[in-house]
Amino acid sequence: MSGEGGDEGRALWGSRLGFLLAAIGSAVGLGNIWRFSYTAYANGGGAFLIPYFTALLVAGIPLMILEYAIGHSQRGSTPLAFFKIKKQWEIVGWWLPMVATIAVLFFYAVVIAWCVDYFTFSFTLGWGNDTAKFFTEYLKASGSASTLGDLNIRVAATTALVWAACWAICYREINHGIEKACLVFMPLLLLLTAVLVVASLTLDGAVDGIKMYLKPDFNKIDLFHNPNAWKVWTSAFGQIFFSLSLGFGIMITYASYLPKKTDIVGNAVWTCVANCAYSIFAGFAVFGVLGFMAHEQGVGIAEVAKPGGALAFIVYPKAISQLPFPGTLRNLFGAAFFLALVIAGISSAISLVEALVCAITDKFKIKRGNVVTFLCVAGFLGSMTYVSSAGSSIMDVVNAYADQALILGGLLECLLVAWIMKASVARQHVNDSGGIHLPKIWEFMVKYVTPAVLIVILYLDIKGTVSLFTTGKADVAAHVIYGLRIIATTALFAWGLTMFKWYRKSPHKPEEEHILT
Ligand code: PHE
């Protein structure tokens, strides 16, 4: 076991299950509950599963194996691992978790805070009849990214609570903090989701809702005949990347705590399958309830289905108030839904914290606890940008860049491993570690197929953002201040950090050789 900040080595996961649940915990997040099912519904229903599974096979699984292989073979956080492969790449290794923290974690913590508040509102159905108005008033939203307004004290206080929870979990070494938390969180999340799915299936209209969720519309994905089909394909890749927490170096970090003997391929496949199965499963609870609402109001599902935040904080609360369950059960259904979001969110947020904590403790001789405290306080202050009246509008801008950064991150990882470290060396490492054999086709995938597809997706995505400018749809000031500035300052910081000497470059210890996780 590692001493705090000592150079005698780093902590290891206590068990394979602990590692897997932590990795699945990172992957399964808010996105699985409110992003997947709507994205599927809006992009061809059941037919969306074709681009989705293609993205999983072409990019998701190969990159998950690649991230695990980097972390495990180099035994280090993202910057250390990149540095060990090629010195000049350290800057990229810092940039990825920094963008992750600023472009994802800062707002992610605030959204978890909304879920915490809505969890408490469930007990009194405090959102009233006009849930849209309630949500705007709750956020004190200005509707524009440039009207900051006052700080929302209530949301700020709950956000502090969320950061305190992250601090409490991450403070201890990985096997005591994150692992223990996920061993409780993940089964609980599954249980809550199962209760929600079963309860929503009893509702009138639920089956119709689910039919709409899965009804295939092949025209939407038809690249040859539908000029807009590329948008569906890019959303499938975006969803896979965001959902599997790829491209930011999180899985590299988690894999760096695995013992020498481990089943990299098995672990990667399990993480991906569990994440995608959970997304599809949670969609039943979402669309079951939407079907019920449409049935109640006598309208089509398109009238009630909304994406992201609007789904969770406007449509769902309204549905909860109308559920035909006896009083307390209705409240409990609402509480279970928001608690599921909180748990899914926190287990992802801690993985983002860990990626940077691990990098800093690898580089500097500072106690882990102190790094965690510093990052959580800084993170709380960073989150305050999203607690202003402009918060939700800024989120939209930053989100677009976060998606692109993820894909760029994945592309850079592919280039580093496949072309600099050499895909064959990485594959050899995976196969020498034990577990399921990695077939040679993986080399071909990460050398050619995955990077080529990612370049196309990135190009289309950037083209989409640029067209927002040229058609005058973008808030240019907000894009420059929040989007581009984040990219530029993180790159500058990342460069600054490369100036310091590495503190910890620990290899695997001989006594770990026999452990198979
Ligand atoms: N995978 C998480 C989700 O689906 C979000 C996340 C993205 C977490 C990137 C870490 C890194 O919500």
Tab-separated table of N, CA and C in Angstrom, residues 27-39 108 115 189 192-193 196 213 239 242-243 275 278-287 306-308 311-312 316 336-345:
chain	number	residue	atom	x	y	z
A	27	ALA	N	-18.539	5.596	-16.070
A	27	ALA	CA	-19.242	5.589	-17.353
A	27	ALA	C	-20.735	5.901	-17.182
A	28	VAL	N	-21.367	5.194	-16.264
A	28	VAL	CA	-22.798	5.422	-16.063
A	28	VAL	C	-22.984	6.728	-15.307
A	29	GLY	N	-23.575	7.694	-15.964
A	29	GLY	CA	-23.746	8.998	-15.321
A	29	GLY	C	-25.047	9.631	-15.744
A	30	LEU	N	-25.118	10.939	-15.545
A	30	LEU	CA	-26.346	11.649	-15.908
A	30	LEU	C	-26.712	11.370	-17.368
A	31	GLY	N	-25.667	11.298	-18.205
A	31	GLY	CA	-25.870	11.101	-19.639
A	31	GLY	C	-26.660	9.841	-19.953
A	32	ASN	N	-26.420	8.771	-19.194
A	32	ASN	CA	-27.130	7.518	-19.476
A	32	ASN	C	-28.616	7.657	-19.218
A	33	ILE	N	-28.958	8.462	-18.224
A	33	ILE	CA	-30.363	8.537	-17.841
A	33	ILE	C	-31.113	9.550	-18.697
A	34	TRP	N	-30.527	10.737	-18.863
A	34	TRP	CA	-31.342	11.713	-19.587
A	34	TRP	C	-30.884	11.983	-21.011
A	35	ARG	N	-29.729	11.504	-21.386
A	35	ARG	CA	-29.284	11.828	-22.732
A	35	ARG	C	-29.538	10.689	-23.709
A	36	PHE	N	-29.250	9.452	-23.252
A	36	PHE	CA	-29.325	8.331	-24.185
A	36	PHE	C	-30.709	8.137	-24.779
A	37	SER	N	-31.724	7.989	-23.914
A	37	SER	CA	-33.035	7.578	-24.433
A	37	SER	C	-33.614	8.633	-25.359
A	38	TYR	N	-33.423	9.918	-25.000
A	38	TYR	CA	-33.963	10.946	-25.891
A	38	TYR	C	-33.202	10.969	-27.217
A	39	THR	N	-31.869	10.838	-27.126
A	39	THR	CA	-31.067	10.834	-28.352
A	39	THR	C	-31.519	9.695	-29.252
A	108	TYR	N	-20.983	19.696	-14.293
A	108	TYR	CA	-21.568	18.422	-13.880
A	108	TYR	C	-21.948	18.483	-12.391
A	115	CYS	N	-30.136	18.047	-8.985
A	115	CYS	CA	-30.797	16.758	-8.699
A	115	CYS	C	-30.998	16.578	-7.199
A	189	LEU	N	-27.807	1.844	-7.380
A	189	LEU	CA	-28.306	2.496	-8.604
A	189	LEU	C	-29.121	1.516	-9.444
A	192	LEU	N	-32.504	0.960	-7.731
A	192	LEU	CA	-33.412	2.103	-7.912
A	192	LEU	C	-33.961	2.134	-9.337
A	193	THR	N	-33.064	1.888	-10.304
A	193	THR	CA	-33.499	1.939	-11.698
A	193	THR	C	-34.507	0.830	-11.978
A	196	LEU	N	-37.810	1.842	-10.712
A	196	LEU	CA	-38.412	2.854	-11.589
A	196	LEU	C	-38.976	2.221	-12.862
A	213	TYR	N	-40.019	4.813	-28.282
A	213	TYR	CA	-38.585	4.883	-27.965
A	213	TYR	C	-37.804	3.935	-28.872
A	239	GLN	N	-22.274	10.341	-28.164
A	239	GLN	CA	-22.907	9.673	-27.022
A	239	GLN	C	-21.998	8.570	-26.467
A	242	PHE	N	-18.900	10.267	-24.627
A	242	PHE	CA	-19.264	10.913	-23.368
A	242	PHE	C	-19.675	9.861	-22.357
A	243	SER	N	-20.464	8.909	-22.828
A	243	SER	CA	-21.011	7.917	-21.928
A	243	SER	C	-19.939	6.994	-21.358
A	275	ASN	N	-22.336	-0.474	-19.341
A	275	ASN	CA	-22.753	0.914	-19.538
A	275	ASN	C	-23.888	1.010	-20.569
A	278	TYR	N	-27.132	-0.538	-19.371
A	278	TYR	CA	-27.809	0.329	-18.394
A	278	TYR	C	-28.555	1.463	-19.099
A	279	SER	N	-27.917	2.056	-20.119
A	279	SER	CA	-28.556	3.158	-20.859
A	279	SER	C	-29.885	2.716	-21.446
A	280	ILE	N	-29.855	1.544	-22.096
A	280	ILE	CA	-31.070	1.064	-22.759
A	280	ILE	C	-32.155	0.769	-21.716
A	281	PHE	N	-31.733	0.160	-20.620
A	281	PHE	CA	-32.657	-0.206	-19.541
A	281	PHE	C	-33.304	1.050	-18.931
A	282	ALA	N	-32.475	2.046	-18.610
A	282	ALA	CA	-33.000	3.273	-17.990
A	282	ALA	C	-33.988	3.961	-18.932
A	283	GLY	N	-33.791	3.795	-20.233
A	283	GLY	CA	-34.700	4.392	-21.221
A	283	GLY	C	-36.135	3.906	-21.052
A	284	PHE	N	-36.305	2.689	-20.540
A	284	PHE	CA	-37.656	2.164	-20.321
A	284	PHE	C	-38.388	2.993	-19.258
A	285	ALA	N	-37.649	3.382	-18.202
A	285	ALA	CA	-38.283	4.185	-17.149
A	285	ALA	C	-38.624	5.569	-17.694
A	286	VAL	N	-37.726	6.114	-18.524
A	286	VAL	CA	-37.969	7.454	-19.062
A	286	VAL	C	-39.159	7.429	-20.015
A	287	PHE	N	-39.139	6.503	-20.987
A	287	PHE	CA	-40.202	6.506	-21.989
A	287	PHE	C	-41.499	5.889	-21.489
A	306	LYS	N	-38.721	15.679	-24.248
A	306	LYS	CA	-37.777	16.805	-24.310
A	306	LYS	C	-36.375	16.279	-24.009
A	307	PRO	N	-35.343	16.949	-24.535
A	307	PRO	CA	-33.998	16.455	-24.252
A	307	PRO	C	-33.448	16.946	-22.908
A	308	GLY	N	-32.445	16.230	-22.400
A	308	GLY	CA	-31.596	16.635	-21.270
A	308	GLY	C	-32.301	17.203	-20.064
A	311	LEU	N	-36.043	17.412	-19.748
A	311	LEU	CA	-36.683	16.134	-19.466
A	311	LEU	C	-36.681	15.861	-17.962
A	312	ALA	N	-35.507	16.017	-17.351
A	312	ALA	CA	-35.379	15.650	-15.941
A	312	ALA	C	-36.053	16.652	-15.008
A	316	TYR	N	-40.364	15.360	-16.300
A	316	TYR	CA	-40.474	14.272	-15.319
A	316	TYR	C	-41.203	14.707	-14.035
A	336	ALA	N	-36.816	8.426	-5.807
A	336	ALA	CA	-35.955	7.370	-6.368
A	336	ALA	C	-35.320	7.837	-7.670
A	337	PHE	N	-36.098	8.543	-8.489
A	337	PHE	CA	-35.567	9.023	-9.766
A	337	PHE	C	-34.419	10.013	-9.533
A	338	PHE	N	-34.630	10.982	-8.662
A	338	PHE	CA	-33.571	11.981	-8.473
A	338	PHE	C	-32.388	11.406	-7.700
A	339	LEU	N	-32.663	10.451	-6.805
A	339	LEU	CA	-31.542	9.824	-6.097
A	339	LEU	C	-30.689	9.026	-7.086
A	340	ALA	N	-31.351	8.358	-8.034
A	340	ALA	CA	-30.596	7.609	-9.051
A	340	ALA	C	-29.695	8.573	-9.824
A	341	LEU	N	-30.230	9.748	-10.170
A	341	LEU	CA	-29.410	10.720	-10.897
A	341	LEU	C	-28.228	11.179	-10.033
A	342	VAL	N	-28.488	11.410	-8.746
A	342	VAL	CA	-27.416	11.881	-7.857
A	342	VAL	C	-26.309	10.825	-7.770
A	343	ILE	N	-26.702	9.570	-7.578
A	343	ILE	CA	-25.694	8.510	-7.438
A	343	ILE	C	-24.914	8.334	-8.736
A	344	ALA	N	-25.642	8.286	-9.845
A	344	ALA	CA	-24.960	8.125	-11.141
A	344	ALA	C	-24.002	9.296	-11.356
A	345	GLY	N	-24.445	10.485	-10.987
A	345	GLY	CA	-23.628	11.687	-11.188
A	345	GLY	C	-22.391	11.695	-10.315
